[in-house]
Short mmCIF file of C-alpha atoms in Angstrom, two decimals:
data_model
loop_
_atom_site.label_atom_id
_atom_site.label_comp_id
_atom_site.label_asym_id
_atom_site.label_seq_id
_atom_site.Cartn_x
_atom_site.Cartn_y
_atom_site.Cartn_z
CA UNK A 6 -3.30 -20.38 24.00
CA UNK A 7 -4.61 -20.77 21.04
CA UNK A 8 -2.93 -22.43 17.93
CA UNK A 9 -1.83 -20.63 14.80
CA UNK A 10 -4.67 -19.24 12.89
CA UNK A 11 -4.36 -17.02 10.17
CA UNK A 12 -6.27 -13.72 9.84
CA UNK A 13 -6.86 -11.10 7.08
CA UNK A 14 -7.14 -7.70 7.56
CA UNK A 15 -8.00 -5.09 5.31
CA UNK A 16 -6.63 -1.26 5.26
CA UNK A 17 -8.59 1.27 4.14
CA UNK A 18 -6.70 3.05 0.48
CA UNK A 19 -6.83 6.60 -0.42
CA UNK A 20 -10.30 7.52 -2.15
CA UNK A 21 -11.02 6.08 -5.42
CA UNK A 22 -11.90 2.66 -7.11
CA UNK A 23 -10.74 -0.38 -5.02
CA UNK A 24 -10.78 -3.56 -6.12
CA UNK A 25 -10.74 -6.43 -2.85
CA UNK A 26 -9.36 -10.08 -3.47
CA UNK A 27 -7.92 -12.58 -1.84
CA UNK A 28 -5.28 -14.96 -1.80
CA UNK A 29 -4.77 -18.05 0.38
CA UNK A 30 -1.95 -17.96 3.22
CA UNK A 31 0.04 -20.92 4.96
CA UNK A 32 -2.49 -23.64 5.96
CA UNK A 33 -5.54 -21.87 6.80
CA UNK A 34 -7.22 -18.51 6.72
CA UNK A 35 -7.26 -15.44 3.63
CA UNK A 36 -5.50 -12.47 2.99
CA UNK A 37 -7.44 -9.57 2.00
CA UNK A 38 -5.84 -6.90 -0.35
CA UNK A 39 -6.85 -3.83 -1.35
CA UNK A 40 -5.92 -2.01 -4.75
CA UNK A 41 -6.50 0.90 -6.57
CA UNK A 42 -5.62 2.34 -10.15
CA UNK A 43 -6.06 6.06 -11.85
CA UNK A 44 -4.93 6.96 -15.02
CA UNK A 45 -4.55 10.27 -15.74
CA UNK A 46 -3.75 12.31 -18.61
CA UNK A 47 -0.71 15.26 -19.10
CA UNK A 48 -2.26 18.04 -20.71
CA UNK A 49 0.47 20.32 -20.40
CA UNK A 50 4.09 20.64 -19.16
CA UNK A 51 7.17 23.34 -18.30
CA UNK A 52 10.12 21.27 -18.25
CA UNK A 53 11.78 24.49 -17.43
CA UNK A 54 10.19 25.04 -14.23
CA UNK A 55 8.97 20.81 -14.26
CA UNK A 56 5.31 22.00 -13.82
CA UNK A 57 2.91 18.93 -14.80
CA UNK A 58 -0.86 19.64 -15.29
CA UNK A 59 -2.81 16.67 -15.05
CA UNK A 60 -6.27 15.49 -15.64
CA UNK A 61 -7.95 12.90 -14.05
CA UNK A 62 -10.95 10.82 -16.06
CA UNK A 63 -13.75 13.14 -14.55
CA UNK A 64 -11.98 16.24 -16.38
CA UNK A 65 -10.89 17.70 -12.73
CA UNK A 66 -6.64 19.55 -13.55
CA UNK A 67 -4.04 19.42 -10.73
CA UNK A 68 -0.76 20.71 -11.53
CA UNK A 69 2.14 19.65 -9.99
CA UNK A 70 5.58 20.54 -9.50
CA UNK A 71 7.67 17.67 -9.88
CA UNK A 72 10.77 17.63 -8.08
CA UNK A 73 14.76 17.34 -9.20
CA UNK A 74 15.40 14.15 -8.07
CA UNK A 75 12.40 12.89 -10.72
CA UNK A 76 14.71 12.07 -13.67
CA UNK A 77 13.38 11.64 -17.05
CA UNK A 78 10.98 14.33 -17.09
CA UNK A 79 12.09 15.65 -20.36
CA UNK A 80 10.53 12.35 -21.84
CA UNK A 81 7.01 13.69 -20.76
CA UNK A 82 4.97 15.05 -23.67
CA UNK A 83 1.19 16.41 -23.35
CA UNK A 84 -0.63 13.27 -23.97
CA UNK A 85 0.69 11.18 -22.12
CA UNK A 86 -0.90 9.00 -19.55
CA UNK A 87 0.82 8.79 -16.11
CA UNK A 88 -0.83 5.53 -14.41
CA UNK A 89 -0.51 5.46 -10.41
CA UNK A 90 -1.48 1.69 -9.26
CA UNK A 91 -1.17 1.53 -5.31
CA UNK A 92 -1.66 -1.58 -2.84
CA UNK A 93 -2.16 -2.74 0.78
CA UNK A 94 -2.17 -5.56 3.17
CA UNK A 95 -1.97 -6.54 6.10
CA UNK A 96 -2.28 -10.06 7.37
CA UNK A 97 -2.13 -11.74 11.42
CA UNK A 98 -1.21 -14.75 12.36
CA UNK A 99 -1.90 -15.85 16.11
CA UNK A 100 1.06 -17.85 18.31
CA UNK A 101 1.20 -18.77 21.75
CA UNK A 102 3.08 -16.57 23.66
CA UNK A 103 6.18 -18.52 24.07
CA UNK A 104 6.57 -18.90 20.14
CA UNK A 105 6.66 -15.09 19.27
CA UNK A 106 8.98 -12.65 19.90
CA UNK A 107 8.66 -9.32 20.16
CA UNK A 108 9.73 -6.69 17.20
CA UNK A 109 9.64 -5.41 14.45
CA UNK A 110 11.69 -5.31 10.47
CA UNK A 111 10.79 -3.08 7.99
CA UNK A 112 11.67 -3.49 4.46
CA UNK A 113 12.19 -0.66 1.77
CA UNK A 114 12.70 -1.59 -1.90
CA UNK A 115 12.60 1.41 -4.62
CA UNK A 116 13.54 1.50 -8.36
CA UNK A 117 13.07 3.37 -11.45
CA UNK A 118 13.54 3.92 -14.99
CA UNK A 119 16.72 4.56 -16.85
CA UNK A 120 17.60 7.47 -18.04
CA UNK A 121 15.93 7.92 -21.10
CA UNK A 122 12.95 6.01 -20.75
CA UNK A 123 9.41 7.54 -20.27
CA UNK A 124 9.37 7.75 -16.22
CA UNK A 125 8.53 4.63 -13.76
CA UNK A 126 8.53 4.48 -10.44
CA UNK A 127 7.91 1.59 -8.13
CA UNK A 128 8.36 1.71 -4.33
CA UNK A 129 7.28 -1.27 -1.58
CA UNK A 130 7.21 -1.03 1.96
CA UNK A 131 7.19 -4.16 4.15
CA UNK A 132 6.65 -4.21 8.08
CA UNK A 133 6.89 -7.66 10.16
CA UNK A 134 5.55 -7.22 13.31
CA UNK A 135 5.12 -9.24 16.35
CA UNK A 136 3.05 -7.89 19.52
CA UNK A 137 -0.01 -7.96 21.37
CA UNK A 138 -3.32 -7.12 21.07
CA UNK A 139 -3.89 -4.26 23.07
CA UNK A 140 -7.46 -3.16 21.96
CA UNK A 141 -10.02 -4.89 20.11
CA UNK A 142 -13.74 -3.15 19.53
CA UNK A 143 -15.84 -6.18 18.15
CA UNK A 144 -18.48 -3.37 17.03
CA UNK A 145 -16.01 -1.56 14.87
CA UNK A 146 -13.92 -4.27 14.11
CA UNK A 147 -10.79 -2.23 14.83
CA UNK A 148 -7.76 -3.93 16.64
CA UNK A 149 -4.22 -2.01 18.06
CA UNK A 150 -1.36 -4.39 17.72
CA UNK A 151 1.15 -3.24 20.43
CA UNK A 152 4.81 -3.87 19.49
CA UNK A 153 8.31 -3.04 20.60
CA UNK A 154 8.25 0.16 18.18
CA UNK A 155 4.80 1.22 18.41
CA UNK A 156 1.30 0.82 18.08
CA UNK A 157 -0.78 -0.27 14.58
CA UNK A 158 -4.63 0.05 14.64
CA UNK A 159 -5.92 -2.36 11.54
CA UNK A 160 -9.67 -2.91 10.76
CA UNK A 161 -10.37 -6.42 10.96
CA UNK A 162 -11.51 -8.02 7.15
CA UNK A 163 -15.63 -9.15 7.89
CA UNK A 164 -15.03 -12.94 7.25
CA UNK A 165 -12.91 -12.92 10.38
CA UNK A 166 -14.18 -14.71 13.84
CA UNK A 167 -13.17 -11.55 15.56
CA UNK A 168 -14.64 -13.99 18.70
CA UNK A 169 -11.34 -16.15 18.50
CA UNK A 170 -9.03 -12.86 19.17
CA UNK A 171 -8.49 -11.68 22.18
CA UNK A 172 -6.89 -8.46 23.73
CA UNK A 173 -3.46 -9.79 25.12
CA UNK A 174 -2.81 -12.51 22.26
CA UNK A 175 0.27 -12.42 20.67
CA UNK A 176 -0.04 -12.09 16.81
CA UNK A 177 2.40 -11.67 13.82
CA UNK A 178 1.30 -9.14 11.72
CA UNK A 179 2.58 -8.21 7.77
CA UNK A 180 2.11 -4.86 6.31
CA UNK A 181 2.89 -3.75 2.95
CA UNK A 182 2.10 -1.50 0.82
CA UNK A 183 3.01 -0.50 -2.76
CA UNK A 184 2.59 2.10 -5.32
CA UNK A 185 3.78 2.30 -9.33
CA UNK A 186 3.88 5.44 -11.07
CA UNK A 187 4.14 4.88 -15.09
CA UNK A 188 3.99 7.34 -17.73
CA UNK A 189 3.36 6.29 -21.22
CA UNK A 190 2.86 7.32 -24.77
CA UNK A 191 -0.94 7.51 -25.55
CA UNK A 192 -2.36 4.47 -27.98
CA UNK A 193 -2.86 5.52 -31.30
#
């Protein structure tokens, strides 16, 4: 089998302006992240009925109903500029067989402003996964990583070998994925 060697994979975001980097993992091999930000503007609010209107930077409105559980809403003046930064990763590392077990953990993480405070919202999501390698299309560069609770298709990053996987390795894979909601006061 082969030894441990560490692969990025990137996920695609929802549409908008990504920004790719990397960063280096355990002894060999890259991560590759994706991230996106939008700033958008409030240019009006109900905090009766909590109806936001918001406009992104090409002038396009979406309103919104923002729900109860949403607290600080009160704090949100026309103006203000709600910034939504979201992330995701995933990254494989490959194990012989007898050195992986099979499973998976997720891990949920959530907070928020206190009362009183202009809104902020952060949550994270992390999956650890160990499987196999069910399916791996070299043309598309797509790969399904079987596991004990399912099935994740990733694309594989383009400075990956994808020659050195093959379907029925055993690989350790890391999701996560992150997104920040922040509303602040406009600069003056």
């Amino acid at each position: 089998m082969k030894s441990s060697i560490i692969l990025a994979l990137c996920i695609g975001l929802f549409a908008g302006n990504l920004v790719a980097s990397e960063a280096t993992m355990a002894t060999k091999g890259k991560m590759a992240v994706e991230a996106g930000e939008a700033q958008l503007t409030v240019t009006s609010i109900n905090h009766e009925t909590r109806e936001v209107v918001l406009k992104n930077e090409s002038g396009d409105e979406q309103s919104f109903v923002i729900g109860e559980q949403a607290r600080n809403l009160d704090q949100v003046n026309a103006g203000d500029i709600v910034t939504i930064k979201a992330a995701k990763l995933v990254a494989l590392a490959l194990y012989p067989a007898s050195t992986a077990m099979k499973g998976s953990i997720t891990k949920t993480a959530v907070s928020r402003s206190e009362l009183g405070q202009k809104p902020h919202m952060t949550i994270s999501r992390e999956v650890e996964l160990t499987g196999r390698v069910s399916m791996l299309d070299a043309e598309t560069r797509m790969a399904v990583v079987a596991g004990k609770n399912g099935d994740i298709s990733m694309e594989v990053a383009p400075d990956v070998d994808i020659s050195t996987i093959n379907v029925g390795d055993t690989v350790q894979a890391t999701y996560l994925e992150m997104i920040s909601i922040t509303v602040n006061a406009p600069a003056e």
